[in-house]
Short mmCIF file of C-alpha atoms and ligand atoms in Angstrom, two decimals:
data_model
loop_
_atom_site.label_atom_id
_atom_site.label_comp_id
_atom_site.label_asym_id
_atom_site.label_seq_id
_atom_site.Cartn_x
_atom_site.Cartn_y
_atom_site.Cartn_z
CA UNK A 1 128.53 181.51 148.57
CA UNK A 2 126.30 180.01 151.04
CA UNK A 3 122.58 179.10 151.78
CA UNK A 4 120.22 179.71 154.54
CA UNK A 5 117.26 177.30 155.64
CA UNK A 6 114.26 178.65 157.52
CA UNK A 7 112.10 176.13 158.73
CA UNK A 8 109.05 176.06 160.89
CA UNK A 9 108.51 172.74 161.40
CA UNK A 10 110.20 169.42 161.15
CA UNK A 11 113.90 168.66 160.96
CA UNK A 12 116.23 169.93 159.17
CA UNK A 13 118.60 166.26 158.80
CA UNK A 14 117.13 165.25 155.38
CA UNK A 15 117.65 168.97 154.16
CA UNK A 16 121.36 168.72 155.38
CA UNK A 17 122.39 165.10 153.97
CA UNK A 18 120.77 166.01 150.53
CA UNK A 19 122.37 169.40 150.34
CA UNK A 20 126.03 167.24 151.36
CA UNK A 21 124.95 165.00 148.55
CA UNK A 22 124.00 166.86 145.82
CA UNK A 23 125.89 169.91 146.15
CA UNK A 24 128.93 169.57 148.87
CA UNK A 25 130.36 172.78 148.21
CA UNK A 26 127.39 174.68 148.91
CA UNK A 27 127.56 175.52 152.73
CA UNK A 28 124.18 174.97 154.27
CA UNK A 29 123.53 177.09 157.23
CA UNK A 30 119.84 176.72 159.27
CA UNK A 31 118.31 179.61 160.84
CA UNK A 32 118.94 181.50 162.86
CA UNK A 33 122.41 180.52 162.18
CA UNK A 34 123.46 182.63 158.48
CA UNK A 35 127.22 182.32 159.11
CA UNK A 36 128.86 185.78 157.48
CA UNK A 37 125.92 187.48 156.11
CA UNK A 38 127.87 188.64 153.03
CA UNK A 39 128.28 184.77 151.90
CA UNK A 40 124.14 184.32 151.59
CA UNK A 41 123.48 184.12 148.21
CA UNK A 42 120.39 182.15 148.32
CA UNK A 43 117.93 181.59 150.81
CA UNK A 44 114.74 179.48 151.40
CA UNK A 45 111.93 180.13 154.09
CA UNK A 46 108.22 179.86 154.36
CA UNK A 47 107.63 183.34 156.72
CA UNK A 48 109.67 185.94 155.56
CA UNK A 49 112.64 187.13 157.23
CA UNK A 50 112.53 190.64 157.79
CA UNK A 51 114.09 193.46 156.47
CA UNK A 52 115.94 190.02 154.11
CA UNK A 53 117.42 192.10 151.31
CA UNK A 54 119.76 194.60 153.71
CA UNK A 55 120.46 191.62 155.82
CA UNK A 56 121.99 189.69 152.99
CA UNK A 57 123.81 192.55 150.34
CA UNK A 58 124.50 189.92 147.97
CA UNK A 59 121.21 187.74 148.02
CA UNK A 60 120.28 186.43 144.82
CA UNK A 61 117.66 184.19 145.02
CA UNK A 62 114.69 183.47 147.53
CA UNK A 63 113.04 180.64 147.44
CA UNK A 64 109.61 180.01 148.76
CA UNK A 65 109.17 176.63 150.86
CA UNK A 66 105.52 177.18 149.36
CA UNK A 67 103.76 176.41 146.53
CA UNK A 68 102.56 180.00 147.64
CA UNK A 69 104.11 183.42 147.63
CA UNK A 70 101.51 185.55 149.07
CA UNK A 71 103.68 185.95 152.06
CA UNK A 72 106.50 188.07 150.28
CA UNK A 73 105.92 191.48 149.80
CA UNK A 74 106.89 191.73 146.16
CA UNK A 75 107.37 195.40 146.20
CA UNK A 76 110.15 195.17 148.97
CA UNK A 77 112.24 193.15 146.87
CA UNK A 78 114.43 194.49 144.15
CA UNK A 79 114.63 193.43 140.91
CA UNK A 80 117.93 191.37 140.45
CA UNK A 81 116.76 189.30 143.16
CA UNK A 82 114.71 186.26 142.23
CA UNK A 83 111.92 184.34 144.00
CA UNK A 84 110.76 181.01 143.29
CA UNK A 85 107.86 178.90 143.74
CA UNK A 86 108.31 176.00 145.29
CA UNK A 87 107.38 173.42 142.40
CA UNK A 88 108.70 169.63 143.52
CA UNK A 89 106.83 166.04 142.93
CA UNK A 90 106.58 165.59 146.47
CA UNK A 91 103.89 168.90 147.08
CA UNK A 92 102.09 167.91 143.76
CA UNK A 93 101.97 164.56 144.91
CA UNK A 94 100.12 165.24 148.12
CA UNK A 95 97.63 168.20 146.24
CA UNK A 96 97.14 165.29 144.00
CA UNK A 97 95.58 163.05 146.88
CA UNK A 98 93.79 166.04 148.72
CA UNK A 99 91.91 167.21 145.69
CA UNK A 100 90.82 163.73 144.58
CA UNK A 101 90.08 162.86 148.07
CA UNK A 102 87.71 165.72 149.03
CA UNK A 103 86.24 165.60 145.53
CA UNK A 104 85.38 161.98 146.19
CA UNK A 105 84.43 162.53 149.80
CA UNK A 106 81.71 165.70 148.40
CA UNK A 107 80.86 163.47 144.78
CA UNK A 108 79.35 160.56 147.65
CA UNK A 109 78.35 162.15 150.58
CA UNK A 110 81.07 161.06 152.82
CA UNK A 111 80.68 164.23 155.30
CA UNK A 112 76.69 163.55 155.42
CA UNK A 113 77.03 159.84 156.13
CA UNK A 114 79.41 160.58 158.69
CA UNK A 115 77.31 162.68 160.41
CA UNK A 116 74.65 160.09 159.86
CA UNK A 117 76.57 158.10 161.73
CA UNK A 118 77.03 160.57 164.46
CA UNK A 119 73.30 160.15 164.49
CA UNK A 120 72.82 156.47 163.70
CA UNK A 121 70.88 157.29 161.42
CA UNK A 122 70.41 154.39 158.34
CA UNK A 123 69.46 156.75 155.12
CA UNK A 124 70.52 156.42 151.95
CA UNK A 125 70.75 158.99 149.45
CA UNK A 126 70.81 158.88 145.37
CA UNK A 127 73.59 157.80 143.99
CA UNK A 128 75.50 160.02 141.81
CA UNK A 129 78.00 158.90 138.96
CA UNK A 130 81.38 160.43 138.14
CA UNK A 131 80.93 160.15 134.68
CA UNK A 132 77.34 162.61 135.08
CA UNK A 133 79.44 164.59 137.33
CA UNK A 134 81.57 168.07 136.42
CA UNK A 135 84.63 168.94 138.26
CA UNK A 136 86.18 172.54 137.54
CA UNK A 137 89.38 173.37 138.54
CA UNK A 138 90.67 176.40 138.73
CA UNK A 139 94.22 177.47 138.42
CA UNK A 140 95.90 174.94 135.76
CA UNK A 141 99.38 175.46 136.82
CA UNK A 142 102.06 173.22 138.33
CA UNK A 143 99.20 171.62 141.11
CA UNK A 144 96.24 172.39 138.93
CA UNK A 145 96.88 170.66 135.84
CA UNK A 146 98.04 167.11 137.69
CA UNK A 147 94.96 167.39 139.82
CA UNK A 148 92.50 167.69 136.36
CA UNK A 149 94.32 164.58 135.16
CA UNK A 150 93.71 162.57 138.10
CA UNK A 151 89.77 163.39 138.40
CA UNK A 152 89.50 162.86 134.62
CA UNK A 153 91.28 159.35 135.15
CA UNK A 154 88.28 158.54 137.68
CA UNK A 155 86.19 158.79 135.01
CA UNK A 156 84.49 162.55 136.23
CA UNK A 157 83.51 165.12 133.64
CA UNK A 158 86.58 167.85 133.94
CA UNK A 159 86.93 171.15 132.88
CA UNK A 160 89.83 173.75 134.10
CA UNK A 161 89.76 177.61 133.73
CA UNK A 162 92.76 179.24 133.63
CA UNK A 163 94.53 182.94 132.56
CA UNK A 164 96.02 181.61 129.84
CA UNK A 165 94.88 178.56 127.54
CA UNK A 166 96.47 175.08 127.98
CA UNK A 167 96.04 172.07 126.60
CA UNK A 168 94.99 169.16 128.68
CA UNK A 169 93.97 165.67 127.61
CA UNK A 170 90.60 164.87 128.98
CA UNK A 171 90.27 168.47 129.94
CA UNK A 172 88.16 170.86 128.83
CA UNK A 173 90.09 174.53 129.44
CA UNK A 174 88.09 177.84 129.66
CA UNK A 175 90.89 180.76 129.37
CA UNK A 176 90.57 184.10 130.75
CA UNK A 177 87.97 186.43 132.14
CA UNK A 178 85.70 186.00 129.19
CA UNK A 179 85.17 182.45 129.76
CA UNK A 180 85.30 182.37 133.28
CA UNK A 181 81.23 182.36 133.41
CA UNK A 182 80.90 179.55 130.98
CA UNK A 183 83.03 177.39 133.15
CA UNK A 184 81.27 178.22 136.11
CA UNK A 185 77.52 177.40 134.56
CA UNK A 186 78.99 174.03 134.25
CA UNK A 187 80.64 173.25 137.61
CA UNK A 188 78.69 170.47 140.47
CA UNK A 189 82.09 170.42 142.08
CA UNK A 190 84.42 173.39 141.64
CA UNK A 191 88.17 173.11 143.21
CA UNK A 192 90.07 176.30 143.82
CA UNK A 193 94.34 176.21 143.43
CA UNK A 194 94.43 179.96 142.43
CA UNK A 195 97.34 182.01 143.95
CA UNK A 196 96.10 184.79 146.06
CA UNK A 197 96.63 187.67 143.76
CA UNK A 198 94.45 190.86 143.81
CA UNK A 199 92.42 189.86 141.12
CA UNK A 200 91.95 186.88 143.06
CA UNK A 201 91.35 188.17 146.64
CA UNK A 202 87.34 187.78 146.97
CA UNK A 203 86.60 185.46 143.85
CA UNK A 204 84.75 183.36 145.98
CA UNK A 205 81.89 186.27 146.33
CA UNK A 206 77.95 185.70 146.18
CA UNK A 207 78.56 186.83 142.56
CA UNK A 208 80.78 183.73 141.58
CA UNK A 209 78.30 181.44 143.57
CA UNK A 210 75.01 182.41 141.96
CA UNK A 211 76.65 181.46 138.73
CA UNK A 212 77.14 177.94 139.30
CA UNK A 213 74.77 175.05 139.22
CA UNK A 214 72.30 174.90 142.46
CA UNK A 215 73.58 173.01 144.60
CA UNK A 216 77.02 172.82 143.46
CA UNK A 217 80.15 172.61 146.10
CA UNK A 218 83.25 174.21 146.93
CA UNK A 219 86.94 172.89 147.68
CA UNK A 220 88.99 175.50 148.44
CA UNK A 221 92.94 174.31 148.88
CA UNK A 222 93.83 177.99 147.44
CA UNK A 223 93.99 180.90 149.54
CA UNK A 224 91.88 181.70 152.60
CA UNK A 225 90.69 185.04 151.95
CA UNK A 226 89.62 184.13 148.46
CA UNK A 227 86.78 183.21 149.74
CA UNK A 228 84.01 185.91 151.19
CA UNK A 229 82.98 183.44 154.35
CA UNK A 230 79.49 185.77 154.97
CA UNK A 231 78.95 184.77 151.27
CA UNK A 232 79.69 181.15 151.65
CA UNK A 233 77.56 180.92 154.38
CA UNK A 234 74.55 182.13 152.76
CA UNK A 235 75.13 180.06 149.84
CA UNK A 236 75.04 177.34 152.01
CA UNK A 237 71.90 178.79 153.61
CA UNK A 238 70.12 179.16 150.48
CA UNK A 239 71.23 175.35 148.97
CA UNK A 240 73.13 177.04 145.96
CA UNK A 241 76.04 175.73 148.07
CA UNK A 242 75.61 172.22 148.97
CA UNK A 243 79.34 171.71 150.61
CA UNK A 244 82.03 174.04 150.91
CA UNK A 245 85.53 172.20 152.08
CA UNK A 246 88.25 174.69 153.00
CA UNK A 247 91.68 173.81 153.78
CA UNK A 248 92.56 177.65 154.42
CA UNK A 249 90.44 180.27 155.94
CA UNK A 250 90.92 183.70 157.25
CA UNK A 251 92.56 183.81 159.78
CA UNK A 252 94.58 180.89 160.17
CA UNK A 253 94.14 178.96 162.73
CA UNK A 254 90.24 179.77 162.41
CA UNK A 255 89.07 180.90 165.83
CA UNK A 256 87.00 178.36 167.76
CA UNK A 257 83.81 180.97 167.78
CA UNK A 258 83.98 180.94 164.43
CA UNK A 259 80.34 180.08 162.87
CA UNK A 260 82.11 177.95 159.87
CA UNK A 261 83.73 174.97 162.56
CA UNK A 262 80.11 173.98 163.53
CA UNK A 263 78.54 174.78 159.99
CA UNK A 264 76.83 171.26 158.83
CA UNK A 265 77.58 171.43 155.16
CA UNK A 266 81.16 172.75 156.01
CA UNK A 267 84.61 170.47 156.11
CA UNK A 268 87.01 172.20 157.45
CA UNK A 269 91.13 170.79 157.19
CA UNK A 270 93.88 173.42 158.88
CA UNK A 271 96.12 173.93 155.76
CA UNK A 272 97.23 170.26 155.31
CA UNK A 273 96.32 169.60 151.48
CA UNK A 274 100.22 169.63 150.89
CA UNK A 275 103.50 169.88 151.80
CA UNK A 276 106.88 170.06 150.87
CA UNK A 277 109.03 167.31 151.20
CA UNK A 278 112.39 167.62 151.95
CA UNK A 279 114.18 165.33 149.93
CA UNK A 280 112.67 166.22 146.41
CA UNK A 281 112.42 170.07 147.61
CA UNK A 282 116.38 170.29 147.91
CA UNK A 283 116.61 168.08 144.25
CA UNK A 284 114.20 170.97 142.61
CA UNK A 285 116.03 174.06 144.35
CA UNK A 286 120.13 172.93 143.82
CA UNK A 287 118.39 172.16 139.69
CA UNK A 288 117.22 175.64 140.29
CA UNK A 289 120.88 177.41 141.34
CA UNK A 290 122.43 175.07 138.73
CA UNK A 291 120.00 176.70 136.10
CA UNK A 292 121.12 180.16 138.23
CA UNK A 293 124.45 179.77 137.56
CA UNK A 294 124.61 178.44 134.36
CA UNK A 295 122.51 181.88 133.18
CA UNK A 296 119.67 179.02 132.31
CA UNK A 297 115.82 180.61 133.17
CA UNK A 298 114.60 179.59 136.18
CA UNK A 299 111.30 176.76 136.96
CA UNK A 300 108.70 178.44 139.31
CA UNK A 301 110.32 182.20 139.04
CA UNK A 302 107.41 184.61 139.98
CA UNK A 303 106.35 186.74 137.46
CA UNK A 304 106.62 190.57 139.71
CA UNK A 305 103.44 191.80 136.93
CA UNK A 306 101.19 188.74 137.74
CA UNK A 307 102.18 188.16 141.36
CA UNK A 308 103.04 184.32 141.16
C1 GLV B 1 100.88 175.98 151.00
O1 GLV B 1 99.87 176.55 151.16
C2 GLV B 1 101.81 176.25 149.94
O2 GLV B 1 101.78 177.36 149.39
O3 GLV B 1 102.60 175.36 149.61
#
């Protein structure tokens, strides 16, 4: 039995002394290093490794160093073998801070003072209140439904849609795609933390805009190509859009010629909303290969039917 650590960035030293703490007898090898390739039972990475599942013969779990796992082709991987989302405090944390930041940044005009200031230009502009103001969220899973809590706790008028109900103090929940309209009507400020799924892959259309309020803005800390940018664009054009913050785009980095850097009513972050941190990440996977080999169910397996 042994595990294999694929990082792209950062170091590896907190992975390895919380792995000797927690669970010594698990041998913790860091890529490319994989020791006897027979021994890998359970692997974690971000990019895929290639060709992972005849590599490793007696692989049994993968787990994603993502909340997402959009990168995994799902159809490659048999059955018996599990993959997990990452779900840890330490990711939720940080979404926590990114989506009340940027939702306070749009609610009072940080990104137009600032360019005001660019400017020196003294205007002020109305004054909006959180408690006249509607944040959607959609997605209401392990990032979504913290997120909704902490805008309702600032006092802002918060709704979620989701696939399935759930029941959220201070919430109000639209479920499925027969309520996904009457959320929308009702969104100034709508934050996306959908998995990219293919029911999810061009949500973001000039469909889905028209149907919220003129005027209304976009955080996207999903998926990149969620979003159709032409679409965005002329929403922004037009004024149905007022803002659109992206922390993902397509492609990743975003090209420098790209017409959404210079856009005025566009924020742009390079995938930074969240990110795993190490020492909570190892506590959440060695609970998850306890659960493994105790026969328990897993937290964060992906469903292979709904694609997260
Ligand atoms: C980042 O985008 C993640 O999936 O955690």
């Amino acid at each position: 039995m042994s595990f294999v650590l694929k990082i792209e960035r950062g170091s590896t030293e907190i992975w390895q002394h919380q792995f000797a703490e927690l669970m010594p007898q698990m041998p913790l090898h860091i890529w490319p290093d994989y020791g006897d390739p027979a021994d890998v039972e359970y692997i974690a990475m971000w990019t895929p490794v290639p060709d992972v599942v005849e590599k490793f013969p007696n692989l049994k779990l993968i787990f994603s160093l993502g909340a997402g796992v959009d990168q995994f082709d799902l159809s490659s991987l048999p059955a018996h073998i599990g993959l997990v989302r990452m779900i840890e405090p330490g990711l939720t944390a940080g979404m926590v801070e990114y989506v009340v930041a940027q939702v306070l940044s749009v609610h009072r005009d940080l990104p137009l003072y600032m360019q005001q200031q660019r400017e020196c230009v003294w205007k002020v502009w109305p004054e909006r209140v959180a408690a006249h103001t509607r944040v959607g969220i959609m997605g209401l899973g392990a990032l979504g439904i913290p997120c909704a809590k902490a805008i309702a706790s600032l006092g802002f008028i918060t709704s979620g849609w989701n696939r399935s109900p759930r029941d959220i103090e201070g919430v109000t929940v639209f479920a499925g795609a027969e309520q996904r309209d009457a959320f929308l009507h009702q969104c100034d400020i709508v934050v996306c933390l959908l998995p990219l799924t293919d029911e999810t892959r061009g949500m973001f259309n000039a469909e889905l805009f028209a149907k919220l309020p003129k005027g209304a803005s976009l955080i996207n800390a999903g998926r990149g190509p969620q979003v159709v940018a032409s679409d965005l664009l002329a929403a922004l054009e037009s004024g149905q859009l007022s803002w659109a913050v992206l922390d993902v785009t397509v492609p990743e980095p975003l090209p420098a010629e790209d017409a959404l850097w210079k856009h005025p009513r566009v924020v742009i972050t390079p995938h930074i909303a969240s990110m795993t941190q190490p020492d909570s990440a190892v506590t959440s996977i060695i609970a998850n290969i306890r659960r493994y080999q105790a026969g328990e169910a897993l937290v964060g397996v992906v469903d292979r039917g709904r694609h997260y």
